[in-house]
XYZ file of C-alpha atoms in Angstrom:
353
model
C -115.656 -68.459 45.049
C -113.528 -70.270 42.496
C -113.673 -68.793 39.004
C -114.185 -71.822 36.771
C -114.615 -71.868 33.018
C -118.016 -72.985 31.704
C -117.888 -75.249 28.642
C -120.964 -75.966 26.525
C -121.123 -79.700 25.947
C -123.329 -79.170 22.892
C -120.518 -77.113 21.353
C -117.837 -79.511 22.506
C -119.568 -82.406 20.750
C -119.252 -80.433 17.517
C -115.537 -79.789 18.286
C -116.149 -76.042 18.288
C -112.776 -74.273 18.260
C -113.538 -71.926 21.165
C -115.047 -74.701 23.308
C -111.979 -76.859 22.631
C -109.600 -74.060 23.609
C -111.528 -73.296 26.803
C -111.571 -76.982 27.717
C -107.829 -77.263 27.219
C -107.138 -74.119 29.254
C -109.344 -75.324 32.121
C -107.853 -78.839 32.207
C -104.275 -77.588 32.034
C -104.466 -74.593 34.377
C -107.077 -75.535 37.001
C -108.182 -79.110 36.477
C -111.800 -78.144 37.237
C -114.592 -76.785 35.029
C -118.362 -76.508 34.641
C -119.830 -78.599 31.824
C -123.153 -77.192 30.631
C -125.523 -80.097 29.925
C -128.674 -78.053 29.408
C -130.630 -78.636 26.223
C -133.063 -81.169 24.868
C -130.453 -83.752 23.855
C -128.914 -84.000 27.303
C -131.881 -83.152 29.520
C -132.452 -86.846 30.200
C -129.097 -87.043 31.991
C -130.088 -84.294 34.421
C -133.457 -85.920 35.127
C -131.820 -89.309 35.625
C -129.330 -87.821 38.089
C -132.216 -86.435 40.169
C -133.973 -89.810 40.128
C -130.737 -91.573 41.030
C -130.350 -89.338 44.088
C -133.952 -90.013 45.169
C -133.297 -93.738 44.876
C -130.159 -93.478 47.022
C -132.000 -91.508 49.690
C -134.450 -94.409 50.054
C -131.485 -96.686 50.683
C -129.921 -94.306 53.200
C -133.126 -94.396 55.276
C -132.623 -98.129 55.832
C -131.225 -99.264 59.226
C -127.433 -99.271 59.409
C -127.263 -103.021 59.964
C -129.156 -103.588 56.701
C -126.929 -101.177 54.792
C -123.845 -102.976 56.109
C -125.002 -106.121 54.313
C -123.540 -104.337 51.276
C -120.298 -103.239 52.973
C -117.911 -101.972 50.295
C -114.907 -103.475 52.122
C -116.451 -106.955 51.938
C -117.705 -106.934 48.337
C -114.323 -106.553 46.667
C -110.760 -105.335 47.061
C -111.090 -102.284 44.816
C -113.720 -100.333 46.860
C -116.012 -99.806 43.864
C -119.044 -101.881 44.862
C -121.318 -101.273 47.804
C -121.833 -99.145 50.890
C -119.253 -97.069 52.776
C -120.551 -95.919 56.175
C -119.820 -92.559 57.712
C -116.551 -92.372 59.640
C -114.498 -95.086 57.919
C -111.843 -92.743 56.457
C -109.777 -89.995 58.030
C -111.757 -86.739 58.126
C -111.001 -83.157 57.236
C -110.179 -82.064 60.803
C -107.494 -83.581 62.994
C -108.972 -86.106 65.401
C -112.172 -86.650 63.397
C -113.171 -89.282 60.858
C -114.946 -88.477 57.568
C -118.552 -87.274 57.644
C -120.137 -88.960 54.617
C -121.747 -92.228 53.645
C -121.663 -93.455 50.067
C -122.994 -96.161 47.795
C -121.028 -97.066 44.675
C -122.192 -99.148 41.731
C -119.395 -100.591 39.606
C -119.894 -99.754 35.944
C -118.835 -102.975 34.274
C -121.095 -105.149 36.427
C -124.266 -103.282 35.561
C -123.578 -102.150 31.993
C -124.461 -105.312 30.137
C -125.407 -106.310 26.638
C -129.115 -106.520 27.464
C -129.581 -102.785 28.025
C -133.235 -101.832 27.662
C -132.846 -98.109 26.923
C -131.109 -96.653 23.891
C -128.029 -94.663 25.029
C -127.614 -91.084 23.872
C -125.362 -91.057 20.811
C -122.741 -88.318 20.772
C -121.067 -89.006 17.445
C -121.537 -91.026 14.296
C -119.162 -93.813 15.307
C -121.269 -94.627 18.376
C -119.059 -94.353 21.441
C -121.652 -96.113 23.586
C -120.891 -99.797 23.241
C -121.602 -102.494 25.811
C -119.768 -104.005 28.724
C -120.076 -107.754 28.901
C -119.904 -109.563 32.234
C -121.326 -112.858 33.378
C -122.364 -111.699 36.844
C -124.937 -109.383 38.311
C -123.677 -107.327 41.216
C -125.806 -107.670 44.375
C -127.789 -104.479 44.836
C -130.058 -103.442 47.721
C -133.778 -103.210 47.003
C -134.079 -99.512 46.041
C -131.119 -99.787 43.642
C -132.130 -103.144 42.208
C -135.609 -101.808 41.407
C -133.964 -99.004 39.418
C -131.255 -101.062 37.732
C -132.365 -99.809 34.323
C -132.012 -96.194 35.495
C -128.457 -96.726 36.712
C -127.605 -98.647 33.566
C -128.824 -95.826 31.338
C -127.209 -93.064 33.388
C -123.819 -94.754 33.416
C -123.947 -95.318 29.677
C -124.717 -91.671 29.102
C -122.158 -90.273 31.559
C -119.463 -92.603 30.248
C -120.291 -91.229 26.803
C -120.030 -87.636 28.016
C -116.679 -88.384 29.638
C -115.348 -90.117 26.541
C -116.275 -87.105 24.420
C -114.342 -84.857 26.807
C -111.344 -87.196 26.554
C -111.533 -87.165 22.774
C -111.566 -83.368 22.732
C -108.605 -83.220 25.131
C -106.664 -85.651 22.924
C -107.123 -83.276 20.002
C -106.145 -80.245 22.079
C -102.984 -81.995 23.256
C -102.139 -83.201 19.741
C -102.139 -86.898 20.633
C -102.224 -89.449 17.851
C -105.105 -91.893 17.487
C -102.902 -94.720 18.782
C -102.206 -92.971 22.100
C -105.390 -90.951 22.441
C -106.797 -90.585 25.930
C -110.075 -92.276 25.025
C -108.213 -95.379 23.815
C -107.508 -96.238 27.463
C -111.215 -96.004 28.358
C -112.910 -98.393 25.950
C -116.417 -99.530 26.828
C -115.685 -103.203 26.243
C -112.753 -103.348 28.669
C -112.960 -103.801 32.433
C -112.180 -100.793 34.605
C -112.788 -99.419 38.083
C -115.269 -96.840 36.750
C -118.266 -96.433 39.055
C -121.323 -94.327 39.810
C -121.659 -93.086 43.372
C -124.101 -91.139 45.515
C -122.558 -89.485 48.586
C -124.514 -88.146 51.567
C -123.172 -85.845 54.288
C -125.772 -86.093 57.107
C -124.349 -83.180 59.128
C -121.876 -80.808 57.534
C -121.078 -78.497 60.409
C -118.070 -77.867 62.647
C -119.494 -79.414 65.820
C -120.265 -82.773 64.228
C -118.220 -85.695 65.608
C -117.451 -86.769 62.018
C -116.704 -84.178 59.399
C -116.365 -83.630 55.683
C -114.206 -85.313 53.078
C -110.417 -85.162 53.405
C -108.377 -83.196 50.886
C -107.350 -85.358 47.948
C -106.844 -85.556 44.221
C -109.099 -88.047 42.447
C -107.608 -91.397 41.493
C -109.217 -91.783 38.070
C -109.431 -89.824 34.830
C -112.529 -87.631 35.029
C -115.131 -87.088 37.738
C -118.531 -85.762 36.651
C -120.177 -84.374 39.776
C -123.755 -83.197 40.260
C -124.579 -81.312 43.453
C -127.002 -78.536 44.414
C -125.469 -77.678 47.809
C -122.194 -75.898 48.725
C -119.237 -77.383 50.594
C -116.830 -78.402 47.816
C -113.539 -76.493 47.816
C -110.491 -76.572 45.538
C -106.968 -75.442 46.319
C -106.286 -72.657 43.830
C -103.058 -73.638 42.023
C -101.921 -70.009 41.704
C -102.760 -68.537 45.121
C -102.618 -71.754 47.212
C -105.882 -70.645 48.839
C -108.930 -72.851 49.349
C -111.897 -71.619 47.299
C -115.532 -72.774 47.374
C -117.109 -73.999 44.137
C -120.645 -72.749 43.612
C -123.043 -75.415 42.291
C -124.719 -74.518 38.980
C -128.075 -75.918 37.923
C -127.908 -77.918 34.704
C -124.134 -78.239 34.908
C -121.738 -80.993 35.925
C -118.624 -80.038 37.857
C -115.882 -81.920 36.013
C -112.372 -82.456 37.300
C -109.209 -84.148 36.097
C -107.862 -87.024 38.203
C -104.424 -88.535 38.702
C -104.770 -91.164 35.984
C -105.564 -88.584 33.313
C -102.702 -86.395 34.480
C -100.353 -89.357 34.104
C -101.790 -90.352 30.700
C -101.316 -86.764 29.488
C -97.592 -86.803 30.336
C -98.332 -84.521 33.308
C -99.744 -81.770 31.079
C -103.191 -81.796 32.691
C -103.751 -80.776 36.305
C -105.186 -83.084 38.964
C -106.425 -80.476 41.422
C -106.688 -80.849 45.202
C -110.213 -80.620 46.597
C -112.157 -81.372 49.780
C -115.620 -80.999 51.345
C -116.003 -78.741 54.398
C -118.860 -76.878 56.132
C -120.206 -74.036 53.980
C -119.013 -70.518 54.706
C -122.411 -69.372 55.995
C -122.872 -72.089 58.610
C -124.112 -75.654 58.795
C -125.722 -77.955 56.269
C -127.906 -81.032 56.737
C -128.159 -83.858 54.205
C -125.780 -82.632 51.523
C -126.091 -85.140 48.668
C -124.044 -85.427 45.490
C -124.011 -87.842 42.555
C -120.767 -88.571 40.727
C -119.606 -90.701 37.828
C -115.964 -91.719 38.215
C -114.510 -92.426 34.773
C -111.339 -94.459 35.149
C -108.939 -96.189 32.745
C -108.999 -99.853 31.847
C -107.530 -102.103 34.549
C -104.285 -102.775 32.644
C -103.735 -99.273 31.250
C -100.179 -98.213 32.040
C -99.559 -94.946 33.887
C -96.309 -93.103 34.608
C -96.466 -90.958 37.747
C -94.657 -87.783 38.797
C -91.613 -89.774 39.929
C -91.402 -91.635 36.588
C -92.597 -94.864 38.207
C -94.941 -97.046 36.131
C -98.246 -98.409 37.422
C -101.108 -100.456 36.112
C -104.253 -98.368 36.473
C -105.807 -100.823 38.936
C -102.666 -100.866 41.105
C -102.569 -97.068 41.347
C -106.277 -97.154 42.230
C -105.721 -99.665 45.046
C -102.698 -97.791 46.382
C -104.661 -94.556 46.569
C -107.578 -96.137 48.392
C -105.325 -97.539 51.111
C -104.398 -93.915 51.869
C -108.063 -92.920 52.294
C -108.360 -95.552 55.035
C -105.087 -94.529 56.724
C -104.818 -92.130 59.709
C -103.962 -88.531 58.877
C -100.364 -88.862 60.093
C -99.851 -91.831 57.768
C -101.349 -89.851 54.881
C -98.846 -87.085 55.550
C -95.866 -89.372 54.930
C -96.108 -89.389 51.135
C -97.784 -87.594 48.236
C -100.213 -90.345 47.182
C -103.403 -88.799 48.579
C -102.840 -85.098 47.871
C -99.969 -84.959 45.374
C -97.943 -83.080 48.012
C -95.706 -84.936 50.454
C -96.299 -83.736 54.022
C -99.527 -81.916 53.118
C -102.995 -83.110 54.145
C -104.997 -79.864 53.724
C -106.707 -80.025 57.110
C -109.598 -77.764 58.101
C -109.887 -76.169 61.535
C -113.265 -75.604 63.214
C -111.622 -72.907 65.335
C -110.509 -70.791 62.392
C -112.678 -72.295 59.626
C -109.615 -72.369 57.438
C -106.918 -74.654 56.094
C -104.015 -75.736 58.213
C -101.200 -75.493 55.708
C -99.254 -78.536 56.898
């Protein structure tokens, strides 16, 4: 099992020195950490995540042809609205496609000025402002009935993520003008989204399998999951390690965009989803908030090439759709040219090519 640092969010909000140091160490050395959200102030987030998952499961029980009315590839070019069916991307094992379905709700289309619930406030200056957009995104029945739930949860998780960014800015010694949170303002459009992912059959014999190895495209991912299967590539040993889910905690990881915004000081860590070590798993479900920079935020990658945030996002997502051999040709998906981090059902291990 991966040995991740656990950071108390209640202490981080108060800019506790030890919590700040542990956050910085985790983001720089591993790129993954547990964020403890237990406590009365943040308990609503955990309850809302559970209700969000229950809502998504109602949608996933709908016939495939109905779910495809909300096809993510037809609702926009950025792949942040709608339904992705199982098997559309390359999978974790050679010759197989991915083994998960997902529904994503774009943040700026649902976070509007007419929010009915008061967002959790994390600091005196009120980081939870409003997105303003003239349109309502089309949502399937179960999601549309719970629009207020998704609205509230995205407000709160965006606030949590912004607090983490603010703390990292202080740890890295960034000025106010170039702070990390200044590229993630609530009143600017971004590709941030909330997603619920379902793996119907996470076992070796399934015709579709897992989630290919990748680094995340955005800044921070806040993941909630009660079942195993997530692995990270340990940056020191180059071995794949399982991450154990922890009740009341989000698994938080740094993405490419935040690595670029930090002048490559933070680590965007490779991860994937594979069958658990002790056998097979049915209906693995996770809920994730993908916090991403504003569309026009400028990023400088590992090769010193500049990108608009939205252009890096689109480039990355073309690699998810590409065959494994195409993915191997550059470093966009995994950060390592020639490396795709495959999993073998024969050896239940990584193929280090």
